[in-house]
mmCIF file of N, CA and C in Angstrom:
data_model
loop_
_atom_site.group_PDB
_atom_site.id
_atom_site.type_symbol
_atom_site.label_atom_id
_atom_site.label_comp_id
_atom_site.label_asym_id
_atom_site.label_seq_id
_atom_site.Cartn_x
_atom_site.Cartn_y
_atom_site.Cartn_z
ATOM 1 N N MET A 1 -18.781 -69.706 149.471
ATOM 2 C CA MET A 1 -19.630 -69.138 150.493
ATOM 3 C C MET A 1 -21.192 -68.087 150.031
ATOM 4 N N ARG A 2 -20.446 -67.848 148.442
ATOM 5 C CA ARG A 2 -21.864 -67.219 147.661
ATOM 6 C C ARG A 2 -22.800 -67.616 147.374
ATOM 7 N N GLU A 3 -22.548 -68.783 146.986
ATOM 8 C CA GLU A 3 -23.704 -69.668 146.969
ATOM 9 C C GLU A 3 -24.363 -70.109 147.963
ATOM 10 N N LEU A 4 -23.714 -70.437 149.067
ATOM 11 C CA LEU A 4 -24.240 -70.828 150.146
ATOM 12 C C LEU A 4 -24.985 -69.564 150.962
ATOM 13 N N GLY A 5 -24.457 -68.285 150.732
ATOM 14 C CA GLY A 5 -25.665 -67.181 151.051
ATOM 15 C C GLY A 5 -26.802 -66.720 150.243
ATOM 16 N N GLY A 6 -26.602 -67.334 148.883
ATOM 17 C CA GLY A 6 -27.986 -67.348 148.376
ATOM 18 C C GLY A 6 -28.770 -68.703 148.491
ATOM 19 N N LEU A 7 -28.633 -69.499 148.768
ATOM 20 C CA LEU A 7 -29.561 -70.491 149.756
ATOM 21 C C LEU A 7 -29.938 -69.817 150.656
ATOM 22 N N LEU A 8 -29.338 -69.221 151.871
ATOM 23 C CA LEU A 8 -30.011 -68.629 152.840
ATOM 24 C C LEU A 8 -30.936 -67.753 152.706
ATOM 25 N N ARG A 9 -30.196 -66.728 152.066
ATOM 26 C CA ARG A 9 -31.373 -65.774 151.665
ATOM 27 C C ARG A 9 -32.326 -65.938 150.414
ATOM 28 N N GLY A 10 -32.677 -67.353 150.061
ATOM 29 C CA GLY A 10 -33.765 -67.825 149.180
ATOM 30 C C GLY A 10 -35.430 -67.472 149.883
ATOM 31 N N PRO A 11 -36.131 -68.078 149.395
ATOM 32 C CA PRO A 11 -37.555 -68.012 149.948
ATOM 33 C C PRO A 11 -37.886 -69.186 151.079
ATOM 34 N N VAL A 12 -37.548 -70.072 150.905
ATOM 35 C CA VAL A 12 -37.383 -70.838 151.969
ATOM 36 C C VAL A 12 -36.616 -70.732 153.698
ATOM 37 N N SER A 13 -37.332 -71.319 154.637
ATOM 38 C CA SER A 13 -36.489 -70.921 155.993
ATOM 39 C C SER A 13 -35.587 -71.800 156.167
ATOM 40 N N ILE A 14 -34.703 -71.883 156.804
ATOM 41 C CA ILE A 14 -33.333 -72.763 156.636
ATOM 42 C C ILE A 14 -33.158 -72.929 158.018
ATOM 43 N N ILE A 15 -33.392 -74.258 158.385
ATOM 44 C CA ILE A 15 -33.394 -74.604 160.332
ATOM 45 C C ILE A 15 -32.088 -75.814 159.940
ATOM 46 N N VAL A 16 -31.293 -75.277 160.948
ATOM 47 C CA VAL A 16 -30.138 -75.966 161.131
ATOM 48 C C VAL A 16 -30.130 -76.697 162.710
ATOM 49 N N CYS A 17 -29.666 -78.258 162.815
ATOM 50 C CA CYS A 17 -29.188 -78.726 164.220
ATOM 51 C C CYS A 17 -28.524 -78.482 164.326
ATOM 52 N N SER A 18 -27.991 -78.132 166.182
ATOM 53 C CA SER A 18 -27.045 -77.394 166.538
ATOM 54 C C SER A 18 -25.733 -78.414 166.642
ATOM 55 N N ILE A 19 -26.235 -79.414 166.507
ATOM 56 C CA ILE A 19 -25.279 -80.683 166.239
ATOM 57 C C ILE A 19 -24.192 -80.509 164.877
ATOM 58 N N ASN A 20 -25.105 -80.245 163.875
ATOM 59 C CA ASN A 20 -24.344 -80.061 162.455
ATOM 60 C C ASN A 20 -23.782 -78.597 162.500
ATOM 61 N N LEU A 21 -24.219 -78.208 163.195
ATOM 62 C CA LEU A 21 -23.680 -76.602 163.273
ATOM 63 C C LEU A 21 -22.034 -76.713 163.608
ATOM 64 N N GLY A 22 -22.390 -77.593 164.829
ATOM 65 C CA GLY A 22 -20.831 -77.836 165.897
ATOM 66 C C GLY A 22 -20.342 -78.802 164.696
ATOM 67 N N GLU A 23 -20.485 -79.645 164.271
ATOM 68 C CA GLU A 23 -19.864 -80.112 163.366
ATOM 69 C C GLU A 23 -19.136 -79.713 162.210
ATOM 70 N N VAL A 24 -19.971 -78.442 161.554
ATOM 71 C CA VAL A 24 -19.057 -77.846 160.484
ATOM 72 C C VAL A 24 -18.095 -76.680 161.289
ATOM 73 N N HIS A 25 -18.584 -76.214 162.268
ATOM 74 C CA HIS A 25 -17.390 -75.267 163.342
ATOM 75 C C HIS A 25 -15.737 -76.102 163.460
ATOM 76 N N TYR A 26 -16.224 -77.346 164.210
ATOM 77 C CA TYR A 26 -15.036 -77.989 163.980
ATOM 78 C C TYR A 26 -14.296 -78.593 162.864
ATOM 79 N N THR A 27 -14.570 -79.006 161.954
ATOM 80 C CA THR A 27 -14.517 -78.941 160.589
ATOM 81 C C THR A 27 -13.842 -77.898 160.151
ATOM 82 N N LEU A 28 -14.389 -76.723 160.161
ATOM 83 C CA LEU A 28 -13.846 -75.574 159.671
ATOM 84 C C LEU A 28 -12.463 -75.031 160.121
ATOM 85 N N ALA A 29 -12.587 -75.150 161.905
ATOM 86 C CA ALA A 29 -11.513 -74.875 162.472
ATOM 87 C C ALA A 29 -9.995 -75.857 162.298
ATOM 88 N N ARG A 30 -10.630 -76.866 162.060
ATOM 89 C CA ARG A 30 -9.123 -77.642 161.556
ATOM 90 C C ARG A 30 -8.711 -77.327 160.470
ATOM 91 N N ARG A 31 -9.328 -77.390 159.440
ATOM 92 C CA ARG A 31 -9.036 -76.926 157.982
ATOM 93 C C ARG A 31 -8.552 -75.585 157.743
ATOM 94 N N ARG A 32 -9.124 -74.504 158.516
ATOM 95 C CA ARG A 32 -9.115 -73.249 158.205
ATOM 96 C C ARG A 32 -8.485 -72.385 159.333
ATOM 97 N N GLY A 33 -8.909 -72.849 160.526
ATOM 98 C CA GLY A 33 -8.782 -71.933 161.672
ATOM 99 C C GLY A 33 -9.860 -71.376 162.518
ATOM 100 N N PHE A 34 -9.936 -70.842 163.578
ATOM 101 C CA PHE A 34 -10.977 -70.735 164.525
ATOM 102 C C PHE A 34 -11.576 -69.424 163.789
ATOM 103 N N ALA A 35 -10.686 -68.652 163.612
ATOM 104 C CA ALA A 35 -11.135 -67.102 162.875
ATOM 105 C C ALA A 35 -12.687 -67.192 161.601
ATOM 106 N N THR A 36 -12.030 -68.347 160.587
ATOM 107 C CA THR A 36 -12.873 -68.418 159.746
ATOM 108 C C THR A 36 -14.168 -69.570 160.557
ATOM 109 N N ALA A 37 -13.770 -70.365 161.131
ATOM 110 C CA ALA A 37 -15.131 -71.188 161.705
ATOM 111 C C ALA A 37 -15.684 -70.293 162.443
ATOM 112 N N ASP A 38 -15.351 -69.231 163.181
ATOM 113 C CA ASP A 38 -16.384 -68.485 163.723
ATOM 114 C C ASP A 38 -17.309 -67.725 163.097
ATOM 115 N N SER A 39 -16.598 -67.193 161.715
ATOM 116 C CA SER A 39 -17.137 -66.389 160.966
ATOM 117 C C SER A 39 -18.446 -67.069 160.350
ATOM 118 N N ILE A 40 -18.038 -68.433 160.042
ATOM 119 C CA ILE A 40 -19.233 -69.534 159.679
ATOM 120 C C ILE A 40 -20.150 -69.459 160.545
ATOM 121 N N TRP A 41 -19.782 -69.985 161.872
ATOM 122 C CA TRP A 41 -20.945 -69.962 162.997
ATOM 123 C C TRP A 41 -21.816 -68.544 162.865
ATOM 124 N N ASP A 42 -21.329 -67.356 162.976
ATOM 125 C CA ASP A 42 -22.091 -66.191 163.304
ATOM 126 C C ASP A 42 -23.009 -66.137 161.705
ATOM 127 N N PHE A 43 -22.391 -66.577 160.649
ATOM 128 C CA PHE A 43 -23.256 -65.987 159.410
ATOM 129 C C PHE A 43 -24.477 -66.697 159.999
ATOM 130 N N PHE A 44 -24.397 -68.389 160.235
ATOM 131 C CA PHE A 44 -25.656 -69.227 160.020
ATOM 132 C C PHE A 44 -26.396 -68.667 161.321
ATOM 133 N N CYS A 45 -25.736 -68.694 162.398
ATOM 134 C CA CYS A 45 -26.809 -68.346 163.324
ATOM 135 C C CYS A 45 -27.385 -66.632 163.373
ATOM 136 N N THR A 46 -27.052 -65.994 162.166
ATOM 137 C CA THR A 46 -27.772 -64.964 161.680
ATOM 138 C C THR A 46 -28.820 -65.155 160.526
ATOM 139 N N SER A 47 -28.648 -65.960 159.674
ATOM 140 C CA SER A 47 -29.282 -66.270 158.906
ATOM 141 C C SER A 47 -29.810 -67.583 158.732
ATOM 142 N N ALA A 48 -29.673 -68.294 159.723
ATOM 143 C CA ALA A 48 -31.015 -69.326 159.758
ATOM 144 C C ALA A 48 -31.135 -69.436 161.093
ATOM 145 N N GLN A 49 -32.631 -70.564 161.101
ATOM 146 C CA GLN A 49 -32.715 -70.881 162.560
ATOM 147 C C GLN A 49 -32.168 -72.000 163.106
ATOM 148 N N VAL A 50 -31.327 -71.839 164.475
ATOM 149 C CA VAL A 50 -30.565 -73.017 164.793
ATOM 150 C C VAL A 50 -31.094 -73.405 166.158
ATOM 151 N N GLU A 51 -31.395 -74.969 166.149
ATOM 152 C CA GLU A 51 -32.496 -75.073 167.059
ATOM 153 C C GLU A 51 -31.526 -76.586 167.538
ATOM 154 N N ALA A 52 -31.730 -76.714 168.960
ATOM 155 C CA ALA A 52 -31.061 -77.920 169.536
ATOM 156 C C ALA A 52 -32.290 -79.006 169.459
ATOM 157 N N PRO A 53 -31.698 -80.120 169.574
ATOM 158 C CA PRO A 53 -32.588 -81.243 169.016
ATOM 159 C C PRO A 53 -33.526 -81.630 170.189
ATOM 160 N N THR A 54 -34.918 -81.742 169.832
ATOM 161 C CA THR A 54 -35.792 -82.337 171.040
ATOM 162 C C THR A 54 -35.469 -83.617 171.405
ATOM 163 N N LEU A 55 -36.356 -84.073 172.422
ATOM 164 C CA LEU A 55 -35.954 -85.472 172.501
ATOM 165 C C LEU A 55 -36.757 -86.431 171.202
ATOM 166 N N GLU A 56 -37.391 -86.131 170.647
ATOM 167 C CA GLU A 56 -38.052 -86.626 169.369
ATOM 168 C C GLU A 56 -37.236 -86.785 168.637
ATOM 169 N N VAL A 57 -36.701 -85.699 168.192
ATOM 170 C CA VAL A 57 -35.907 -85.525 167.023
ATOM 171 C C VAL A 57 -34.683 -86.636 167.264
ATOM 172 N N THR A 58 -33.934 -86.729 168.462
ATOM 173 C CA THR A 58 -32.913 -87.618 169.165
ATOM 174 C C THR A 58 -33.450 -88.794 168.724
ATOM 175 N N ARG A 59 -34.812 -89.124 169.218
ATOM 176 C CA ARG A 59 -34.830 -90.699 168.893
ATOM 177 C C ARG A 59 -35.182 -91.194 167.583
ATOM 178 N N SER A 60 -35.783 -89.950 166.867
ATOM 179 C CA SER A 60 -35.743 -90.321 165.379
ATOM 180 C C SER A 60 -34.300 -90.429 164.325
ATOM 181 N N ALA A 61 -33.326 -89.739 165.094
ATOM 182 C CA ALA A 61 -32.216 -89.727 164.590
ATOM 183 C C ALA A 61 -31.609 -90.775 165.296
ATOM 184 N N ALA A 62 -31.212 -91.361 166.148
ATOM 185 C CA ALA A 62 -30.932 -92.558 166.722
ATOM 186 C C ALA A 62 -31.788 -93.727 165.746
ATOM 187 N N ARG A 63 -33.201 -93.726 165.513
ATOM 188 C CA ARG A 63 -33.659 -94.945 164.787
ATOM 189 C C ARG A 63 -33.059 -94.620 163.269
ATOM 190 N N LEU A 64 -32.603 -93.728 163.113
ATOM 191 C CA LEU A 64 -31.953 -93.816 161.224
ATOM 192 C C LEU A 64 -30.850 -94.443 161.468
ATOM 193 N N VAL A 65 -30.163 -93.824 162.554
ATOM 194 C CA VAL A 65 -28.779 -94.714 162.804
ATOM 195 C C VAL A 65 -28.876 -96.234 162.223
ATOM 196 N N VAL A 66 -29.795 -96.458 162.983
ATOM 197 C CA VAL A 66 -29.859 -98.326 163.189
ATOM 198 C C VAL A 66 -30.244 -98.756 161.718
ATOM 199 N N THR A 67 -31.749 -97.942 160.823
ATOM 200 C CA THR A 67 -32.458 -98.478 159.955
ATOM 201 C C THR A 67 -31.625 -97.589 158.612
ATOM 202 N N SER A 68 -31.100 -96.877 158.716
ATOM 203 C CA SER A 68 -30.504 -95.926 157.175
ATOM 204 C C SER A 68 -28.811 -96.428 157.209
ATOM 205 N N ARG A 69 -28.298 -96.641 158.399
ATOM 206 C CA ARG A 69 -26.896 -96.577 158.362
ATOM 207 C C ARG A 69 -26.310 -95.860 158.336
ATOM 208 N N ILE A 70 -26.629 -94.523 159.074
ATOM 209 C CA ILE A 70 -25.915 -93.220 159.010
ATOM 210 C C ILE A 70 -25.368 -93.113 159.731
ATOM 211 N N PRO A 71 -24.108 -91.992 159.918
ATOM 212 C CA PRO A 71 -23.445 -91.454 161.192
ATOM 213 C C PRO A 71 -24.374 -90.383 162.218
ATOM 214 N N TRP A 72 -24.319 -90.420 163.132
ATOM 215 C CA TRP A 72 -25.212 -89.839 164.323
ATOM 216 C C TRP A 72 -25.277 -88.401 163.703
ATOM 217 N N ALA A 73 -24.513 -87.818 163.577
ATOM 218 C CA ALA A 73 -24.545 -86.272 163.191
ATOM 219 C C ALA A 73 -25.488 -86.316 161.941
ATOM 220 N N ASP A 74 -25.090 -86.820 160.748
ATOM 221 C CA ASP A 74 -26.178 -87.211 159.680
ATOM 222 C C ASP A 74 -27.611 -87.640 160.127
ATOM 223 N N ALA A 75 -27.199 -88.379 161.168
ATOM 224 C CA ALA A 75 -29.049 -88.663 161.167
ATOM 225 C C ALA A 75 -29.844 -87.561 162.062
ATOM 226 N N HIS A 76 -28.707 -86.581 162.724
ATOM 227 C CA HIS A 76 -29.571 -85.326 163.459
ATOM 228 C C HIS A 76 -30.115 -84.581 162.121
ATOM 229 N N ALA A 77 -29.116 -84.308 161.307
ATOM 230 C CA ALA A 77 -29.647 -83.099 160.026
ATOM 231 C C ALA A 77 -30.575 -84.037 159.822
ATOM 232 N N ALA A 78 -31.240 -85.042 159.467
ATOM 233 C CA ALA A 78 -32.159 -86.115 158.574
ATOM 234 C C ALA A 78 -33.139 -85.585 159.720
ATOM 235 N N ALA A 79 -32.989 -86.001 160.792
ATOM 236 C CA ALA A 79 -34.137 -86.198 161.677
ATOM 237 C C ALA A 79 -34.850 -84.869 161.781
ATOM 238 N N THR A 80 -33.785 -83.942 161.725
ATOM 239 C CA THR A 80 -34.644 -82.051 162.133
ATOM 240 C C THR A 80 -35.375 -81.900 160.847
ATOM 241 N N ALA A 81 -34.740 -82.308 159.612
ATOM 242 C CA ALA A 81 -35.448 -82.074 158.301
ATOM 243 C C ALA A 81 -36.762 -82.445 158.592
ATOM 244 N N MET A 82 -37.202 -83.822 158.607
ATOM 245 C CA MET A 82 -38.296 -84.659 158.643
ATOM 246 C C MET A 82 -39.123 -83.897 159.426
ATOM 247 N N ALA A 83 -38.533 -83.735 160.990
ATOM 248 C CA ALA A 83 -39.541 -83.179 162.099
ATOM 249 C C ALA A 83 -40.050 -81.778 161.396
ATOM 250 N N HIS A 84 -39.318 -81.286 160.311
ATOM 251 C CA HIS A 84 -40.329 -79.781 159.891
ATOM 252 C C HIS A 84 -40.659 -79.613 158.867
ATOM 253 N N GLY A 85 -41.283 -81.243 158.118
ATOM 254 C CA GLY A 85 -41.245 -81.974 156.756
ATOM 255 C C GLY A 85 -40.537 -80.659 155.526
ATOM 256 N N GLY A 86 -38.993 -80.407 156.148
ATOM 257 C CA GLY A 86 -38.023 -80.106 155.197
ATOM 258 C C GLY A 86 -37.192 -81.054 154.282
ATOM 259 N N VAL A 87 -36.402 -80.114 153.724
ATOM 260 C CA VAL A 87 -35.083 -81.052 152.717
ATOM 261 C C VAL A 87 -34.025 -80.921 153.056
ATOM 262 N N VAL A 88 -33.458 -82.059 153.431
ATOM 263 C CA VAL A 88 -31.769 -81.673 153.856
ATOM 264 C C VAL A 88 -30.838 -81.224 152.497
ATOM 265 N N TRP A 89 -30.051 -80.329 152.739
ATOM 266 C CA TRP A 89 -29.305 -79.987 151.463
ATOM 267 C C TRP A 89 -27.886 -80.520 151.958
ATOM 268 N N ALA A 90 -27.264 -81.262 151.284
ATOM 269 C CA ALA A 90 -26.048 -81.603 151.780
ATOM 270 C C ALA A 90 -25.213 -82.154 150.575
ATOM 271 N N GLY A 91 -23.742 -81.878 150.553
ATOM 272 C CA GLY A 91 -22.908 -82.385 149.563
ATOM 273 C C GLY A 91 -22.413 -84.218 150.500
ATOM 274 N N ASP A 92 -22.998 -84.782 151.284
ATOM 275 C CA ASP A 92 -22.675 -85.561 151.928
ATOM 276 C C ASP A 92 -23.060 -86.843 151.620
ATOM 277 N N LYS A 93 -22.373 -87.941 151.346
ATOM 278 C CA LYS A 93 -22.596 -89.358 150.434
ATOM 279 C C LYS A 93 -23.913 -89.567 151.327
ATOM 280 N N HIS A 94 -23.613 -89.722 152.650
ATOM 281 C CA HIS A 94 -24.292 -90.242 153.573
ATOM 282 C C HIS A 94 -26.120 -90.007 153.435
ATOM 283 N N LEU A 95 -26.209 -88.832 153.422
ATOM 284 C CA LEU A 95 -27.581 -88.077 153.454
ATOM 285 C C LEU A 95 -27.647 -88.016 152.168
ATOM 286 N N ASN A 96 -27.192 -88.433 150.905
ATOM 287 C CA ASN A 96 -27.668 -88.256 149.678
ATOM 288 C C ASN A 96 -27.807 -89.750 148.918
ATOM 289 N N LYS A 97 -28.139 -90.572 150.177
ATOM 290 C CA LYS A 97 -28.260 -91.987 149.682
ATOM 291 C C LYS A 97 -29.774 -92.116 150.020
ATOM 292 N N PRO A 98 -30.492 -92.780 149.584
ATOM 293 C CA PRO A 98 -31.798 -93.337 149.566
ATOM 294 C C PRO A 98 -32.364 -93.431 151.285
ATOM 295 N N GLY A 99 -33.352 -92.823 151.360
ATOM 296 C CA GLY A 99 -34.076 -92.999 153.322
ATOM 297 C C GLY A 99 -34.773 -92.474 153.085
ATOM 298 N N PRO A 100 -35.732 -92.323 154.205
ATOM 299 C CA PRO A 100 -37.317 -91.800 154.559
ATOM 300 C C PRO A 100 -37.125 -90.158 154.908
ATOM 301 N N TRP A 101 -35.996 -89.514 154.250
ATOM 302 C CA TRP A 101 -35.668 -87.937 154.434
ATOM 303 C C TRP A 101 -35.843 -87.601 152.747
ATOM 304 N N LYS A 102 -36.028 -85.915 152.720
ATOM 305 C CA LYS A 102 -36.188 -85.670 151.056
ATOM 306 C C LYS A 102 -34.757 -84.939 151.096
ATOM 307 N N ARG A 103 -34.180 -84.826 149.975
ATOM 308 C CA ARG A 103 -32.760 -84.379 149.931
ATOM 309 C C ARG A 103 -32.525 -83.423 148.832
ATOM 310 N N ARG A 104 -31.376 -82.880 148.899
ATOM 311 C CA ARG A 104 -30.855 -82.197 147.793
ATOM 312 C C ARG A 104 -29.572 -82.362 147.791
ATOM 313 N N ASP A 105 -28.954 -82.285 146.837
ATOM 314 C CA ASP A 105 -27.687 -82.773 146.666
ATOM 315 C C ASP A 105 -26.706 -81.681 145.989
ATOM 316 N N LEU A 106 -25.893 -81.426 147.412
ATOM 317 C CA LEU A 106 -25.009 -79.288 146.793
ATOM 318 C C LEU A 106 -24.161 -80.278 145.985
ATOM 319 N N ARG A 107 -23.350 -81.634 145.670
ATOM 320 C CA ARG A 107 -22.422 -81.587 145.053
ATOM 321 C C ARG A 107 -22.873 -81.671 143.530
ATOM 322 N N LYS A 108 -23.980 -81.285 143.273
ATOM 323 C CA LYS A 108 -24.783 -81.165 142.088
ATOM 324 C C LYS A 108 -25.044 -79.799 141.692
ATOM 325 N N LEU A 109 -24.699 -79.013 142.431
ATOM 326 C CA LEU A 109 -24.329 -77.386 142.678
ATOM 327 C C LEU A 109 -23.160 -76.737 142.507
ATOM 328 N N GLY A 110 -21.998 -78.024 142.520
ATOM 329 C CA GLY A 110 -20.731 -77.612 142.645
ATOM 330 C C GLY A 110 -20.314 -77.205 144.007
ATOM 331 N N MET A 111 -20.996 -77.736 144.893
ATOM 332 C CA MET A 111 -20.903 -77.528 146.446
ATOM 333 C C MET A 111 -20.113 -78.729 147.431
ATOM 334 N N SER A 112 -19.306 -79.697 146.206
ATOM 335 C CA SER A 112 -18.671 -80.614 147.098
ATOM 336 C C SER A 112 -17.546 -80.541 148.350
ATOM 337 N N PRO A 113 -17.704 -81.111 149.630
ATOM 338 C CA PRO A 113 -17.263 -80.994 150.715
ATOM 339 C C PRO A 113 -15.803 -81.186 150.107
ATOM 340 N N ARG A 114 -15.199 -81.900 149.294
ATOM 341 C CA ARG A 114 -14.075 -82.260 148.616
ATOM 342 C C ARG A 114 -13.298 -80.791 148.384
ATOM 343 N N ASP A 115 -14.056 -80.166 147.525
ATOM 344 C CA ASP A 115 -14.100 -79.150 146.659
ATOM 345 C C ASP A 115 -13.630 -77.821 147.896
ATOM 346 N N SER A 116 -14.051 -77.884 148.784
ATOM 347 C CA SER A 116 -14.345 -76.823 149.901
ATOM 348 C C SER A 116 -12.397 -76.874 150.939
ATOM 349 N N ARG A 117 -12.113 -77.984 150.426
ATOM 350 C CA ARG A 117 -10.668 -78.300 150.959
ATOM 351 C C ARG A 117 -9.399 -77.921 150.464
ATOM 352 N N LYS A 118 -10.096 -77.209 148.773
ATOM 353 C CA LYS A 118 -8.810 -76.770 148.207
ATOM 354 C C LYS A 118 -8.961 -74.857 148.379
ATOM 355 N N GLU A 119 -9.615 -74.659 149.246
ATOM 356 C CA GLU A 119 -9.812 -72.905 148.347
ATOM 357 C C GLU A 119 -8.569 -72.525 150.252
#
């Protein structure tokens, strides 16, 4: 959480697609309970710009599903980043493979999703 907080307090604005925030919430709720999930939800809502996908972002995500063969939620993260000229920061293998989006692999920062399950 400390590493994530550092990223969110950095000089670059963070934009999160509401679909991906929902995915984080249900994953944390299953693994650690609703209190933790709600805490992370609140953290993102106060530290980042959370936005619902526009029709154009949704169409771009649909095209990414077909052309890059990535899951629907991951496609929304990539499409949102592309719409803003941003970079996807993810520990997800689908989002760190070659595609038309810019990416930064959080696994290289020691933030693997697998590691978070052990906490």
